Amino acid sequence: VDDIRNIVPGSKHSDGIDIYFLDNTKMFGGTAFSIPSNHLLVQGEYNDGTTTHWAGDTPVLLHEMGHCLGLMHPDRGGDCDELNSYGVCPNGTASGYCTGDHVSDTPPVNGTETSFNTVGVFATALPVANPNCATPEPCEPPCDEDDLAEAKDNFHQNKATWLEKKAAYPQITGEEEQEEALREIAGLRYHLNKDAKNIITHYRQDTLNHEPDSVLHWLALVETYPADYRLARHHFFTGKFYNFDHLWPNLAEQYGLDSTRLAEYNDLDEVFATLRPYLEGGGALNQLPKDTINSLLYWAGQCNEAGALARNLLLANGLRLEVKCTAAPPVERPAAPYGSQTTPASSAGGQGIRAYPNPTRDQLFLALPESAGQGQAVFYNLQGKVVQRLPLFGGLNRLPLPPALFRPGIYLLKAWQGGAAYQLKIAIH
C-alpha cells in the first residue's frame, strides 16, 4: 500500500477517515463502514477537519491481511466481518476483499512497530473490555487447555451478546443510538473472529490432542460467509451432499453478499454444479473427464475463489495455469485459457426471461414475455460450438436437453425473440 487518499464519492467521511487509537482495555472501535469502499490508507496523510497532515512513510499496515480465520486461500483474502469492507493489501495490490480485522498470518515486516501522530484523532472508549487486544496474543496456537477454555468461553458469551444486539437493532430509532449499536455489534464480531481464529488454528496445528471434527464444529459456530463457505466446500468434496445442500444455497441471502461477492458465489455454484454429477458417480478429483476439465477452464482465469478452486482442480489433473491478477477486480471476467471463444453470459432475470430448473438434467423451462412472438434458442458449449437450436414462442417453453448432445457441464443459452436478445448460463448435471 503506498498512500492514503480517502476520497470516495458519496462517503460521509469525504474529509477524512475515522481512526480509533485504543489501549488493551478498550473494545475495538473502528467499524468497517467507516472505511472507504475503494481506497485504503497507508502513508500517513489524513485530515483532522481543517488541515491535511502528512506523517511520512508511516508503516500502518505491515501484516499480510485478509486471511479470515486462516480459512481462505492466499490468492485473495475474504471478508472477516459481516460488513463486507473492501481493502488493499500491503504489497500495493488490491487482493479483492481483504479486511483490516487484525487477523494476520505473518509477523510484522522486520519487526517494525507502527507509530502515528494523533493530531486531530481522539480515542473513543467503549463499554466492553477487549482482552484480545493484549500483546502478545492470549496464546500462540497450539494453546494450553486453560487458554483454549477461556477462548471458548469468551466466544460463547460474546456470540450470545452479539445475537441479542443484532436482534434488538431494528427497534432502535435514534441515529446516534444506531451508530453506537453498530459499533458494539462490530466490536463483538471482532471478538468472535479473534477467538475463533485461535481455536480453529489450535485444532489445525495440534496433532497430539486433536479433537475429532473440532474444526468443523467451530466453523459452524462462527457464522460468517468465509467460514460457512469453507464448511460447505468440505461437505461437497467429502461427498456429504445432503449437508452441502442444507447450507450452501442459503448463504447469499443469509449474509447479504454485495454484487461482486455474489458474482463470485454464483461462479462457485456453477463450479460445484459442474463437478457434482461426476463426484456423485464415485469419480476421483484427479481423474476428471475432458468435458469437466474444459468447463473448469472457463473459470480458471479469474482472480477470485472460483478461479483458485478451478486452478487447484486442474493442477490435480496435470494442468498448471499461472494467472497474473491485476491490481483491482476485473470489470469483465477474463477469457478462459486455451483459445476459448466464449464470452461470459449475463443474467437475464431482470429482462423478463426466466430459465428453470438451473442446474438441470434433461429439460429446461424457459419463460418468455407472452407478447414477444416467435424466436429461437441456441445452446453453445464453452468452446463456442453450437450444440442445439430450438424454436421459441411467447410464454413458457419446454426445451429438451438430450444426454446424447448435452454432457454434464456449463452451457451458454442465447435466446432471440421479438427483437430482444438474452444470454444465460445453464448448468447440466
Coordinates of C-alpha atoms in Angstrom, one line a residue:
V1 CA 0.0 0.0 0.0
D2 CA 1.5 3.3 -1.0
D3 CA -0.6 6.2 0.3
I4 CA -3.8 7.4 1.9
R5 CA -6.3 9.0 -0.4
N6 CA -9.6 9.0 1.5
I7 CA -11.6 10.5 -1.4
V8 CA -14.7 8.4 -2.1
P9 CA -17.7 9.9 -3.9
G10 CA -20.7 9.7 -1.6
S11 CA -18.8 8.8 1.5
K12 CA -19.9 10.5 4.7
H13 CA -16.2 10.6 5.6
S14 CA -15.1 12.5 2.5
D15 CA -12.8 14.8 4.5
G16 CA -11.0 12.0 6.4
I17 CA -11.3 8.6 7.8
D18 CA -12.3 7.7 11.4
I19 CA -9.3 6.2 13.2
Y20 CA -9.6 4.9 16.7
F21 CA -6.5 4.5 18.9
L22 CA -7.4 2.2 21.7
D23 CA -5.4 0.6 24.5
N24 CA -5.8 -3.0 25.6
T25 CA -8.7 -2.2 28.0
K26 CA -10.9 -0.9 25.3
M27 CA -13.0 -2.7 22.7
F28 CA -12.2 -2.4 19.1
G29 CA -14.0 0.7 17.8
G30 CA -13.1 1.1 14.1
T31 CA -16.0 -0.2 12.2
A32 CA -15.8 -1.4 8.6
F33 CA -18.5 1.0 7.4
S34 CA -16.2 3.9 8.4
I35 CA -13.6 2.8 5.9
P36 CA -13.8 3.9 2.2
S37 CA -15.0 1.2 -0.1
N38 CA -12.4 1.6 -2.9
H39 CA -9.4 3.3 -1.2
L40 CA -7.4 2.3 1.8
L41 CA -4.7 4.0 3.7
V42 CA -1.1 3.9 4.2
Q43 CA 1.4 6.7 4.1
G44 CA 0.2 9.0 6.9
E45 CA -1.8 11.7 5.1
Y46 CA -5.0 12.4 7.0
N47 CA -7.4 15.3 7.7
D48 CA -8.4 16.5 11.1
G49 CA -11.3 18.5 9.8
T50 CA -9.4 21.7 8.9
T51 CA -5.8 20.7 8.0
T52 CA -4.3 17.9 6.0
H53 CA -1.3 16.3 7.8
W54 CA 1.5 14.2 6.4
A55 CA 3.3 11.8 8.7
G56 CA 5.7 10.4 6.1
D57 CA 6.1 6.8 5.3
T58 CA 4.3 5.5 8.4
P59 CA 4.1 1.7 8.2
V60 CA 0.5 1.4 9.3
L61 CA -0.2 -1.9 7.6
L62 CA 2.6 -4.3 8.0
H63 CA 0.8 -7.7 8.2
E64 CA -0.4 -9.9 5.5
M65 CA -4.1 -9.3 5.9
G66 CA -7.4 -10.7 4.7
H67 CA -7.0 -14.4 5.6
C68 CA -10.2 -14.7 7.5
L69 CA -9.6 -17.1 10.4
G70 CA -6.9 -18.7 8.3
L71 CA -9.7 -20.2 6.2
M72 CA -9.1 -18.5 2.8
H73 CA -6.5 -19.4 0.2
P74 CA -3.6 -16.9 -0.2
D75 CA -4.8 -16.0 -3.7
R76 CA -7.2 -13.5 -2.2
G77 CA -8.5 -12.6 1.2
G78 CA -12.0 -12.9 2.4
D79 CA -14.3 -10.7 4.4
C80 CA -13.7 -11.4 8.1
D81 CA -16.6 -9.4 9.3
E82 CA -20.2 -9.2 8.2
L83 CA -19.8 -5.6 6.7
N84 CA -18.1 -6.6 3.5
S85 CA -15.4 -3.9 3.6
Y86 CA -13.1 -3.5 0.6
G87 CA -9.4 -3.5 1.1
V88 CA -6.0 -3.1 -0.3
C89 CA -3.2 -5.4 0.7
P90 CA 0.2 -4.3 1.9
N91 CA 2.1 -5.2 -1.2
G92 CA 0.3 -2.4 -3.0
T93 CA -2.3 -4.5 -4.8
A94 CA -6.0 -4.8 -4.2
S95 CA -6.3 -8.5 -3.4
G96 CA -10.0 -8.2 -3.7
Y97 CA -11.6 -8.2 -0.3
C98 CA -9.0 -8.3 2.4
T99 CA -10.2 -6.6 5.5
G100 CA -8.5 -4.8 8.3
D101 CA -9.6 -7.0 11.2
H102 CA -6.2 -7.6 12.6
V103 CA -6.2 -11.3 11.6
S104 CA -2.8 -12.0 10.0
D105 CA -0.8 -15.0 9.0
T106 CA 2.7 -13.4 9.1
P107 CA 4.6 -11.3 11.7
P108 CA 5.2 -7.6 11.1
V109 CA 7.8 -6.7 8.5
N110 CA 11.3 -6.7 10.0
G111 CA 9.7 -6.4 13.4
T112 CA 8.8 -2.7 12.8
E113 CA 6.2 -1.3 15.0
T114 CA 3.6 1.2 13.9
S115 CA 3.7 4.8 15.2
F116 CA 1.3 7.5 14.2
N117 CA 0.8 11.1 15.5
T118 CA -2.6 11.6 16.9
V119 CA -3.1 15.2 15.8
G120 CA -6.9 15.6 15.5
V121 CA -7.5 12.0 16.3
F122 CA -9.5 11.2 19.5
A123 CA -9.7 7.8 21.2
T124 CA -13.2 6.6 21.9
A125 CA -13.7 4.5 25.0
L126 CA -16.3 1.8 24.5
P127 CA -18.1 -0.1 27.3
V128 CA -16.8 -3.6 26.7
A129 CA -13.2 -4.5 27.5
N130 CA -11.3 -6.4 24.9
P131 CA -8.8 -9.0 26.3
N132 CA -7.8 -9.9 22.8
C133 CA -6.1 -6.6 22.2
A134 CA -3.4 -7.6 24.6
T135 CA 0.1 -8.1 23.3
P136 CA 1.1 -10.8 22.8
E137 CA -1.9 -12.8 21.8
P138 CA -3.7 -14.7 24.6
C139 CA -2.0 -17.8 23.3
E140 CA 0.1 -18.9 20.4
P141 CA -1.7 -22.0 18.9
P142 CA -1.5 -24.8 19.8
C143 CA -2.8 -23.3 23.1
D144 CA -2.8 -24.9 26.5
E145 CA -6.1 -26.1 27.8
D146 CA -6.7 -23.2 30.1
D147 CA -6.2 -20.6 27.4
L148 CA -8.3 -22.7 25.0
A149 CA -11.1 -23.0 27.5
E150 CA -11.0 -19.2 28.1
A151 CA -11.2 -18.5 24.4
K152 CA -14.2 -20.9 24.1
D153 CA -16.0 -19.2 27.0
N154 CA -15.3 -15.7 25.5
F155 CA -16.6 -16.9 22.2
H156 CA -19.9 -18.2 23.5
Q157 CA -20.5 -15.2 25.8
N158 CA -19.7 -12.7 23.0
K159 CA -21.8 -14.7 20.5
A160 CA -24.8 -14.6 22.8
T161 CA -24.5 -10.8 23.2
W162 CA -23.9 -10.4 19.5
L163 CA -27.1 -12.2 18.6
E164 CA -29.0 -10.2 21.2
K165 CA -27.8 -6.9 19.9
K166 CA -28.4 -7.9 16.3
A167 CA -32.0 -8.9 17.1
A168 CA -32.6 -5.6 19.0
Y169 CA -31.1 -3.3 16.4
P170 CA -34.2 -3.0 14.1
Q171 CA -36.1 -1.5 17.1
I172 CA -33.6 1.3 17.6
T173 CA -34.8 4.6 16.0
G174 CA -32.3 7.3 17.1
E175 CA -29.4 7.9 14.7
E176 CA -26.8 8.2 17.5
E177 CA -28.1 5.1 19.2
Q178 CA -28.0 3.2 15.9
E179 CA -24.3 4.2 15.4
E180 CA -23.5 3.1 18.9
A181 CA -25.3 -0.2 18.5
L182 CA -23.4 -0.8 15.2
R183 CA -20.1 -0.1 16.8
E184 CA -20.9 -2.6 19.6
I185 CA -22.1 -5.2 17.1
A186 CA -18.9 -4.7 15.0
G187 CA -16.7 -5.0 18.2
L188 CA -18.4 -8.2 19.3
R189 CA -18.0 -9.6 15.8
Y190 CA -14.3 -8.7 16.0
H191 CA -14.1 -10.6 19.3
L192 CA -15.7 -13.6 17.8
N193 CA -13.3 -13.7 14.9
K194 CA -10.3 -13.4 17.1
D195 CA -11.3 -16.2 19.4
A196 CA -12.5 -18.4 16.6
K197 CA -9.2 -17.9 14.8
N198 CA -7.2 -19.1 17.8
I199 CA -9.5 -22.0 18.4
I200 CA -9.5 -23.2 14.8
T201 CA -5.8 -22.6 14.4
H202 CA -5.2 -24.6 17.5
Y203 CA -7.1 -27.6 16.3
R204 CA -5.5 -27.4 12.9
Q205 CA -2.0 -27.4 14.4
D206 CA -2.4 -29.6 17.5
T207 CA -1.6 -33.1 16.2
L208 CA -1.2 -34.8 19.6
N209 CA -4.6 -34.0 21.2
H210 CA -6.7 -33.3 18.2
E211 CA -10.4 -33.5 18.9
P212 CA -12.3 -35.3 16.1
D213 CA -14.3 -32.8 13.9
S214 CA -13.5 -29.9 16.1
V215 CA -12.5 -27.7 13.2
L216 CA -15.9 -28.4 11.5
H217 CA -17.7 -27.8 14.8
W218 CA -16.2 -24.3 15.2
L219 CA -16.6 -23.4 11.6
A220 CA -20.3 -24.0 12.0
L221 CA -20.4 -21.7 15.1
V222 CA -18.5 -18.7 13.5
E223 CA -21.4 -17.5 11.3
T224 CA -19.5 -15.6 8.6
Y225 CA -19.7 -16.2 4.9
P226 CA -16.0 -17.3 4.6
A227 CA -16.4 -19.8 7.4
D228 CA -19.7 -21.2 6.0
Y229 CA -18.2 -21.4 2.5
R230 CA -15.3 -23.4 3.8
L231 CA -17.7 -25.7 5.7
A232 CA -19.9 -26.1 2.6
R233 CA -16.8 -26.9 0.5
H234 CA -15.8 -29.5 3.0
H235 CA -19.2 -31.2 2.8
F236 CA -19.1 -31.1 -1.0
F237 CA -15.7 -32.6 -1.5
T238 CA -16.2 -35.3 1.2
G239 CA -19.4 -36.4 -0.6
K240 CA -21.8 -35.1 2.1
F241 CA -24.2 -33.6 -0.4
Y242 CA -27.2 -33.6 2.0
N243 CA -25.2 -31.3 4.3
F244 CA -24.0 -29.2 1.4
D245 CA -27.5 -28.7 0.1
H246 CA -28.7 -27.7 3.5
L247 CA -26.0 -25.0 3.9
W248 CA -24.8 -23.7 0.6
P249 CA -28.0 -22.4 -1.2
N250 CA -28.8 -20.1 1.7
L251 CA -25.5 -18.2 2.1
A252 CA -26.1 -15.4 -0.4
E253 CA -29.3 -14.2 1.2
Q254 CA -28.1 -15.0 4.8
Y255 CA -25.1 -12.8 4.5
G256 CA -26.4 -10.2 2.1
L257 CA -23.5 -10.5 -0.3
D258 CA -22.6 -7.5 -2.3
S259 CA -22.6 -7.6 -6.1
T260 CA -19.0 -8.6 -6.5
R261 CA -19.1 -11.3 -3.9
L262 CA -22.5 -12.5 -5.2
A263 CA -21.0 -12.9 -8.7
E264 CA -18.2 -15.0 -7.1
Y265 CA -20.7 -17.0 -5.2
N266 CA -22.6 -17.7 -8.4
D267 CA -19.4 -18.8 -10.1
L268 CA -18.6 -21.2 -7.3
D269 CA -22.2 -22.5 -7.5
E270 CA -21.5 -23.4 -11.2
V271 CA -18.2 -25.0 -10.4
F272 CA -19.9 -27.2 -7.9
A273 CA -22.7 -28.0 -10.4
T274 CA -20.1 -29.0 -13.0
L275 CA -18.3 -31.4 -10.6
R276 CA -21.3 -32.8 -8.8
P277 CA -22.5 -35.4 -11.3
Y278 CA -19.1 -36.9 -11.7
L279 CA -18.4 -37.0 -7.9
E280 CA -21.9 -38.4 -7.2
G281 CA -20.9 -41.3 -9.5
G282 CA -17.9 -42.0 -7.5
G283 CA -15.3 -40.3 -9.7
A284 CA -11.9 -39.2 -8.5
L285 CA -11.0 -35.5 -8.4
N286 CA -7.6 -36.2 -10.0
Q287 CA -9.2 -38.1 -12.9
L288 CA -11.8 -35.6 -14.2
P289 CA -13.3 -36.2 -17.6
K290 CA -12.3 -34.0 -20.5
D291 CA -15.6 -32.2 -20.7
T292 CA -15.4 -31.3 -17.0
I293 CA -11.8 -30.0 -17.4
N294 CA -12.9 -27.9 -20.4
S295 CA -15.7 -26.4 -18.2
L296 CA -13.2 -25.6 -15.4
L297 CA -11.0 -23.7 -17.8
Y298 CA -13.8 -21.2 -18.1
W299 CA -13.3 -20.0 -14.5
A300 CA -9.5 -20.7 -14.2
G301 CA -8.5 -17.2 -15.4
Q302 CA -10.4 -15.4 -12.6
C303 CA -8.7 -13.8 -9.6
N304 CA -11.3 -15.0 -7.1
E305 CA -12.2 -18.0 -5.1
A306 CA -13.9 -19.8 -8.0
G307 CA -10.8 -19.2 -10.1
A308 CA -8.4 -20.5 -7.4
L309 CA -10.6 -23.6 -6.9
A310 CA -10.7 -24.3 -10.6
R311 CA -6.9 -23.9 -10.9
N312 CA -6.3 -26.3 -8.0
L313 CA -8.6 -28.9 -9.6
L314 CA -6.8 -28.5 -12.9
L315 CA -3.4 -28.8 -11.2
A316 CA -4.6 -32.1 -9.7
N317 CA -5.3 -33.3 -13.3
G318 CA -1.9 -32.3 -14.7
L319 CA -2.7 -28.8 -15.9
R320 CA -0.8 -25.9 -14.3
L321 CA -2.2 -22.5 -15.1
E322 CA -0.5 -19.3 -13.9
V323 CA -2.8 -16.3 -13.8
K324 CA -1.5 -12.7 -13.3
C325 CA -4.1 -11.0 -11.2
T326 CA -4.5 -7.3 -11.8
A327 CA -4.4 -4.7 -9.0
A328 CA -8.1 -4.4 -9.0
P329 CA -11.0 -6.8 -9.7
P330 CA -11.6 -7.0 -13.4
V331 CA -14.6 -5.3 -14.8
E332 CA -15.3 -8.4 -17.0
R333 CA -14.3 -12.0 -16.5
P334 CA -11.1 -12.9 -18.3
A335 CA -11.4 -15.3 -21.2
A336 CA -10.8 -18.9 -20.5
P337 CA -7.3 -20.2 -21.4
Y338 CA -6.5 -22.3 -24.5
G339 CA -8.3 -20.1 -27.0
S340 CA -11.9 -20.4 -25.9
Q341 CA -14.0 -18.0 -27.9
T342 CA -16.9 -18.0 -25.4
T343 CA -17.8 -14.8 -23.7
P344 CA -19.5 -14.7 -20.3
A345 CA -23.2 -14.6 -20.4
S346 CA -25.2 -12.1 -18.3
S347 CA -28.1 -13.0 -16.1
A348 CA -31.4 -12.3 -17.8
G349 CA -33.5 -12.5 -14.7
G350 CA -34.3 -8.8 -14.8
Q351 CA -35.0 -8.8 -18.5
G352 CA -38.4 -10.6 -18.5
I353 CA -37.0 -14.0 -19.1
R354 CA -36.5 -16.9 -16.6
A355 CA -34.9 -20.4 -17.0
Y356 CA -35.5 -23.2 -14.5
P357 CA -34.5 -25.6 -13.1
N358 CA -30.9 -24.5 -13.2
P359 CA -28.9 -26.7 -12.7
T360 CA -31.0 -29.2 -14.7
R361 CA -30.6 -32.6 -16.2
D362 CA -32.7 -33.4 -19.4
Q363 CA -35.0 -30.5 -19.9
L364 CA -35.2 -26.7 -19.3
F365 CA -38.2 -24.5 -19.0
L366 CA -37.8 -21.0 -20.5
A367 CA -40.4 -18.4 -19.6
L368 CA -40.6 -15.5 -22.1
P369 CA -42.9 -12.5 -22.4
E370 CA -46.2 -13.6 -23.8
S371 CA -46.4 -10.8 -26.5
A372 CA -43.0 -11.1 -27.9
G373 CA -43.8 -13.6 -30.7
Q374 CA -41.7 -16.3 -32.1
G375 CA -37.9 -16.6 -31.6
Q376 CA -35.0 -19.0 -31.4
A377 CA -32.8 -20.6 -28.7
V378 CA -29.2 -21.6 -29.4
F379 CA -27.1 -23.6 -26.9
Y380 CA -23.3 -23.3 -27.1
N381 CA -20.6 -25.2 -25.2
L382 CA -17.7 -23.4 -23.6
Q383 CA -15.7 -23.8 -26.8
G384 CA -18.3 -21.7 -28.6
K385 CA -19.7 -24.5 -30.7
V386 CA -23.4 -24.8 -31.3
V387 CA -24.9 -27.8 -29.5
Q388 CA -28.6 -27.3 -30.3
R389 CA -31.1 -24.9 -31.9
L390 CA -34.7 -24.8 -30.9
P391 CA -37.7 -22.5 -31.8
L392 CA -39.2 -20.3 -29.1
F393 CA -42.7 -19.0 -28.6
G394 CA -44.2 -16.4 -26.2
G395 CA -44.9 -17.7 -22.7
L396 CA -43.5 -20.9 -21.3
N397 CA -41.2 -23.1 -23.5
R398 CA -40.1 -26.6 -22.7
L399 CA -36.6 -27.2 -24.1
P400 CA -35.4 -30.9 -24.3
L401 CA -31.8 -31.4 -23.5
P402 CA -30.9 -34.9 -24.8
P403 CA -28.0 -36.6 -23.0
A404 CA -26.5 -37.6 -26.4
L405 CA -25.9 -33.9 -27.0
F406 CA -25.5 -32.4 -23.6
R407 CA -22.9 -33.9 -21.4
P408 CA -22.6 -32.6 -17.8
G409 CA -21.1 -29.1 -17.7
I410 CA -21.9 -25.5 -18.3
Y411 CA -23.5 -24.2 -21.5
L412 CA -24.5 -20.8 -22.8
L413 CA -28.0 -20.2 -23.9
K414 CA -28.7 -17.3 -26.3
A415 CA -32.3 -16.5 -27.0
W416 CA -33.8 -14.1 -29.5
Q417 CA -37.4 -13.1 -29.5
G418 CA -39.2 -10.0 -30.9
G419 CA -36.0 -8.1 -31.4
A420 CA -34.7 -8.7 -27.9
A421 CA -31.7 -10.9 -27.2
Y422 CA -31.0 -12.7 -23.9
Q423 CA -28.0 -14.7 -22.5
L424 CA -28.0 -17.2 -19.7
K425 CA -25.5 -19.8 -18.2
I426 CA -27.1 -23.2 -17.9
A427 CA -25.5 -26.0 -15.7
I428 CA -26.4 -29.5 -16.7
H429 CA -25.9 -32.4 -14.3

